[in-house]
């Protein structure tokens, strides 16, 4: 059973699941997104390997058991709302079922508009120094589109 203190932090969807974003622990590379219920999270926290709940097969699966592309747990964090987990791992081989390093390689870039921080800011917040000019958001024509 999942530790009740941990279970109390989770905000599950209607199917009892939370999203689990999997990230390479040393590079920050986002590898994939899977789903966990309480039992999958318990296994992940106690066994050292990542376990997911398969929504299509309706069964647990441990990454790498058939492919050899295992995910060894480095840490697990919960977001501020309790509805998502960040699972940092040491990935062996490909993370994606297609054979690519990440599940985000094959999907491609969607060509999002790239924003720019106001001058004098380092974290996106206006500079609060008394002598600083108040930061304002850039006008829409100051954005660039990437392709």
PDB file of C-alpha atoms in Angstrom:
ATOM      1  CA  UNK A   1       0.000   0.000   0.000  1.00  0.00           C
ATOM      2  CA  UNK A   2       1.192   3.523  -0.818  1.00  0.00           C
ATOM      3  CA  UNK A   3       2.230   5.543   2.226  1.00  0.00           C
ATOM      4  CA  UNK A   4      -0.987   7.329   3.340  1.00  0.00           C
ATOM      5  CA  UNK A   5       0.912  10.624   3.734  1.00  0.00           C
ATOM      6  CA  UNK A   6       1.997  10.428   0.075  1.00  0.00           C
ATOM      7  CA  UNK A   7      -1.444   9.256  -1.076  1.00  0.00           C
ATOM      8  CA  UNK A   8      -3.050  12.258   0.633  1.00  0.00           C
ATOM      9  CA  UNK A   9      -0.973  14.622  -1.527  1.00  0.00           C
ATOM     10  CA  UNK A  10      -2.192  13.166  -4.833  1.00  0.00           C
ATOM     11  CA  UNK A  11      -4.978  14.712  -6.894  1.00  0.00           C
ATOM     12  CA  UNK A  12      -6.032  11.905  -9.219  1.00  0.00           C
ATOM     13  CA  UNK A  13      -8.121  12.077 -12.388  1.00  0.00           C
ATOM     14  CA  UNK A  14     -11.466  10.263 -12.672  1.00  0.00           C
ATOM     15  CA  UNK A  15      -9.614   7.003 -13.413  1.00  0.00           C
ATOM     16  CA  UNK A  16      -7.477   7.356 -10.273  1.00  0.00           C
ATOM     17  CA  UNK A  17      -4.339   8.299 -12.210  1.00  0.00           C
ATOM     18  CA  UNK A  18      -1.718  11.041 -12.105  1.00  0.00           C
ATOM     19  CA  UNK A  19       0.578  12.057 -14.958  1.00  0.00           C
ATOM     20  CA  UNK A  20       4.223  11.103 -14.501  1.00  0.00           C
ATOM     21  CA  UNK A  21       6.734  13.174 -16.478  1.00  0.00           C
ATOM     22  CA  UNK A  22       9.968  11.214 -16.820  1.00  0.00           C
ATOM     23  CA  UNK A  23      13.211  13.191 -17.040  1.00  0.00           C
ATOM     24  CA  UNK A  24      16.856  12.136 -17.403  1.00  0.00           C
ATOM     25  CA  UNK A  25      18.325  13.007 -13.998  1.00  0.00           C
ATOM     26  CA  UNK A  26      21.679  14.421 -15.134  1.00  0.00           C
ATOM     27  CA  UNK A  27      20.716  16.329 -18.299  1.00  0.00           C
ATOM     28  CA  UNK A  28      17.138  17.437 -17.610  1.00  0.00           C
ATOM     29  CA  UNK A  29      16.008  15.909 -20.916  1.00  0.00           C
ATOM     30  CA  UNK A  30      12.280  15.087 -20.858  1.00  0.00           C
ATOM     31  CA  UNK A  31      11.962  11.473 -21.963  1.00  0.00           C
ATOM     32  CA  UNK A  32       8.282  10.552 -21.805  1.00  0.00           C
ATOM     33  CA  UNK A  33       4.976  10.891 -19.986  1.00  0.00           C
ATOM     34  CA  UNK A  34       3.223   7.937 -18.407  1.00  0.00           C
ATOM     35  CA  UNK A  35       0.395   7.361 -15.937  1.00  0.00           C
ATOM     36  CA  UNK A  36       0.512   6.065 -12.384  1.00  0.00           C
ATOM     37  CA  UNK A  37      -2.064   5.006  -9.860  1.00  0.00           C
ATOM     38  CA  UNK A  38      -1.225   4.528  -6.186  1.00  0.00           C
ATOM     39  CA  UNK A  39       0.180   1.028  -6.712  1.00  0.00           C
ATOM     40  CA  UNK A  40       2.395   2.053  -9.644  1.00  0.00           C
ATOM     41  CA  UNK A  41       3.754   4.932  -7.574  1.00  0.00           C
ATOM     42  CA  UNK A  42       4.334   2.632  -4.586  1.00  0.00           C
ATOM     43  CA  UNK A  43       6.303   0.232  -6.777  1.00  0.00           C
ATOM     44  CA  UNK A  44       8.293   3.090  -8.295  1.00  0.00           C
ATOM     45  CA  UNK A  45       9.163   4.505  -4.872  1.00  0.00           C
ATOM     46  CA  UNK A  46      10.129   1.157  -3.338  1.00  0.00           C
ATOM     47  CA  UNK A  47      11.643  -0.927  -6.156  1.00  0.00           C
ATOM     48  CA  UNK A  48      14.058   1.522  -7.802  1.00  0.00           C
ATOM     49  CA  UNK A  49      12.561   1.060 -11.281  1.00  0.00           C
ATOM     50  CA  UNK A  50       9.679   2.998 -12.843  1.00  0.00           C
ATOM     51  CA  UNK A  51       6.286   1.280 -13.021  1.00  0.00           C
ATOM     52  CA  UNK A  52       3.321   2.712 -14.942  1.00  0.00           C
ATOM     53  CA  UNK A  53      -0.342   1.866 -15.354  1.00  0.00           C
ATOM     54  CA  UNK A  54      -1.211   1.143 -18.990  1.00  0.00           C
ATOM     55  CA  UNK A  55      -4.518   2.801 -19.803  1.00  0.00           C
ATOM     56  CA  UNK A  56      -4.933   0.763 -23.005  1.00  0.00           C
ATOM     57  CA  UNK A  57      -3.911  -2.682 -21.659  1.00  0.00           C
ATOM     58  CA  UNK A  58      -5.268  -1.984 -18.165  1.00  0.00           C
ATOM     59  CA  UNK A  59      -2.228  -3.493 -16.462  1.00  0.00           C
ATOM     60  CA  UNK A  60       0.999  -2.479 -14.751  1.00  0.00           C
ATOM     61  CA  UNK A  61       4.169  -2.355 -16.771  1.00  0.00           C
ATOM     62  CA  UNK A  62       7.708  -1.734 -15.676  1.00  0.00           C
ATOM     63  CA  UNK A  63       9.729   0.154 -18.239  1.00  0.00           C
ATOM     64  CA  UNK A  64      12.423  -2.069 -19.707  1.00  0.00           C
ATOM     65  CA  UNK A  65      11.108  -5.496 -18.703  1.00  0.00           C
ATOM     66  CA  UNK A  66      10.623  -6.526 -22.341  1.00  0.00           C
ATOM     67  CA  UNK A  67      12.817  -4.021 -24.214  1.00  0.00           C
ATOM     68  CA  UNK A  68      15.752  -3.867 -21.815  1.00  0.00           C
ATOM     69  CA  UNK A  69      15.430  -0.068 -21.868  1.00  0.00           C
ATOM     70  CA  UNK A  70      15.025   0.323 -18.131  1.00  0.00           C
ATOM     71  CA  UNK A  71      14.458   3.464 -16.102  1.00  0.00           C
ATOM     72  CA  UNK A  72      16.291   3.504 -12.769  1.00  0.00           C
ATOM     73  CA  UNK A  73      14.758   5.952 -10.295  1.00  0.00           C
ATOM     74  CA  UNK A  74      16.898   8.858  -9.116  1.00  0.00           C
ATOM     75  CA  UNK A  75      14.109  10.857  -7.436  1.00  0.00           C
ATOM     76  CA  UNK A  76      10.367  11.475  -7.531  1.00  0.00           C
ATOM     77  CA  UNK A  77       8.747  14.874  -6.898  1.00  0.00           C
ATOM     78  CA  UNK A  78       5.123  15.969  -6.812  1.00  0.00           C
ATOM     79  CA  UNK A  79       3.945  19.276  -8.281  1.00  0.00           C
ATOM     80  CA  UNK A  80       2.264  22.030  -6.265  1.00  0.00           C
ATOM     81  CA  UNK A  81      -1.257  20.874  -7.236  1.00  0.00           C
ATOM     82  CA  UNK A  82      -0.622  17.197  -6.572  1.00  0.00           C
ATOM     83  CA  UNK A  83      -1.794  16.190 -10.044  1.00  0.00           C
ATOM     84  CA  UNK A  84       1.577  15.465 -11.666  1.00  0.00           C
ATOM     85  CA  UNK A  85       4.795  13.715 -10.752  1.00  0.00           C
ATOM     86  CA  UNK A  86       8.334  14.405 -11.934  1.00  0.00           C
ATOM     87  CA  UNK A  87      10.270  11.145 -12.037  1.00  0.00           C
ATOM     88  CA  UNK A  88      14.004  11.657 -12.527  1.00  0.00           C
ATOM     89  CA  UNK A  89      15.701   8.558 -13.882  1.00  0.00           C
ATOM     90  CA  UNK A  90      18.846   7.053 -15.293  1.00  0.00           C
ATOM     91  CA  UNK A  91      17.531   5.883 -18.669  1.00  0.00           C
ATOM     92  CA  UNK A  92      19.117   2.823 -20.287  1.00  0.00           C
ATOM     93  CA  UNK A  93      18.610   2.903 -24.056  1.00  0.00           C
ATOM     94  CA  UNK A  94      15.551   4.389 -25.728  1.00  0.00           C
ATOM     95  CA  UNK A  95      12.693   5.725 -23.622  1.00  0.00           C
ATOM     96  CA  UNK A  96      10.129   5.674 -26.433  1.00  0.00           C
ATOM     97  CA  UNK A  97       8.416   2.541 -27.724  1.00  0.00           C
ATOM     98  CA  UNK A  98       9.363   3.720 -31.242  1.00  0.00           C
ATOM     99  CA  UNK A  99      13.044   3.230 -30.403  1.00  0.00           C
ATOM    100  CA  UNK A 100      13.964   6.916 -30.096  1.00  0.00           C
ATOM    101  CA  UNK A 101      15.708   8.395 -27.080  1.00  0.00           C
ATOM    102  CA  UNK A 102      12.619  10.418 -26.078  1.00  0.00           C
ATOM    103  CA  UNK A 103       8.940  10.271 -26.959  1.00  0.00           C
ATOM    104  CA  UNK A 104       9.228  13.884 -28.094  1.00  0.00           C
ATOM    105  CA  UNK A 105      11.675  13.229 -30.963  1.00  0.00           C
ATOM    106  CA  UNK A 106       9.160  11.758 -33.411  1.00  0.00           C
ATOM    107  CA  UNK A 107       6.334  14.208 -32.714  1.00  0.00           C
ATOM    108  CA  UNK A 108       8.191  17.253 -34.004  1.00  0.00           C
ATOM    109  CA  UNK A 109       8.167  20.925 -33.120  1.00  0.00           C
ATOM    110  CA  UNK A 110       4.778  22.632 -33.329  1.00  0.00           C
ATOM    111  CA  UNK A 111       6.192  26.022 -34.343  1.00  0.00           C
ATOM    112  CA  UNK A 112       5.231  27.899 -31.194  1.00  0.00           C
ATOM    113  CA  UNK A 113       5.628  31.660 -30.846  1.00  0.00           C
ATOM    114  CA  UNK A 114       8.796  32.404 -28.891  1.00  0.00           C
ATOM    115  CA  UNK A 115       8.476  35.071 -26.207  1.00  0.00           C
ATOM    116  CA  UNK A 116      11.234  37.346 -24.959  1.00  0.00           C
ATOM    117  CA  UNK A 117      11.733  38.496 -21.389  1.00  0.00           C
ATOM    118  CA  UNK A 118      11.538  42.210 -20.700  1.00  0.00           C
ATOM    119  CA  UNK A 119      14.932  43.869 -20.392  1.00  0.00           C
ATOM    120  CA  UNK A 120      16.412  43.904 -16.908  1.00  0.00           C
ATOM    121  CA  UNK A 121      14.869  40.617 -15.834  1.00  0.00           C
ATOM    122  CA  UNK A 122      16.513  37.294 -15.275  1.00  0.00           C
ATOM    123  CA  UNK A 123      13.562  35.203 -14.117  1.00  0.00           C
ATOM    124  CA  UNK A 124      10.708  36.733 -16.097  1.00  0.00           C
ATOM    125  CA  UNK A 125       9.704  39.038 -13.244  1.00  0.00           C
ATOM    126  CA  UNK A 126      10.153  42.810 -13.454  1.00  0.00           C
ATOM    127  CA  UNK A 127      13.339  44.059 -11.819  1.00  0.00           C
ATOM    128  CA  UNK A 128      12.443  45.212  -8.294  1.00  0.00           C
ATOM    129  CA  UNK A 129      15.482  47.422  -7.696  1.00  0.00           C
ATOM    130  CA  UNK A 130      14.444  51.006  -6.844  1.00  0.00           C
ATOM    131  CA  UNK A 131      16.479  52.434  -9.748  1.00  0.00           C
ATOM    132  CA  UNK A 132      15.237  49.900 -12.307  1.00  0.00           C
ATOM    133  CA  UNK A 133      12.786  50.758 -15.053  1.00  0.00           C
ATOM    134  CA  UNK A 134       9.537  48.850 -14.627  1.00  0.00           C
ATOM    135  CA  UNK A 135       9.423  45.794 -16.898  1.00  0.00           C
ATOM    136  CA  UNK A 136       6.527  45.370 -19.271  1.00  0.00           C
ATOM    137  CA  UNK A 137       5.532  42.477 -21.457  1.00  0.00           C
ATOM    138  CA  UNK A 138       6.697  42.788 -25.059  1.00  0.00           C
ATOM    139  CA  UNK A 139       4.122  43.831 -27.624  1.00  0.00           C
ATOM    140  CA  UNK A 140       2.852  41.003 -29.858  1.00  0.00           C
ATOM    141  CA  UNK A 141       4.964  42.252 -32.790  1.00  0.00           C
ATOM    142  CA  UNK A 142       8.104  41.679 -30.688  1.00  0.00           C
ATOM    143  CA  UNK A 143       7.567  37.904 -30.761  1.00  0.00           C
ATOM    144  CA  UNK A 144       9.170  35.610 -33.311  1.00  0.00           C
ATOM    145  CA  UNK A 145       7.674  32.464 -34.723  1.00  0.00           C
ATOM    146  CA  UNK A 146       9.903  29.397 -34.927  1.00  0.00           C
ATOM    147  CA  UNK A 147       9.571  26.667 -37.524  1.00  0.00           C
TER     148      UNK A 147
END
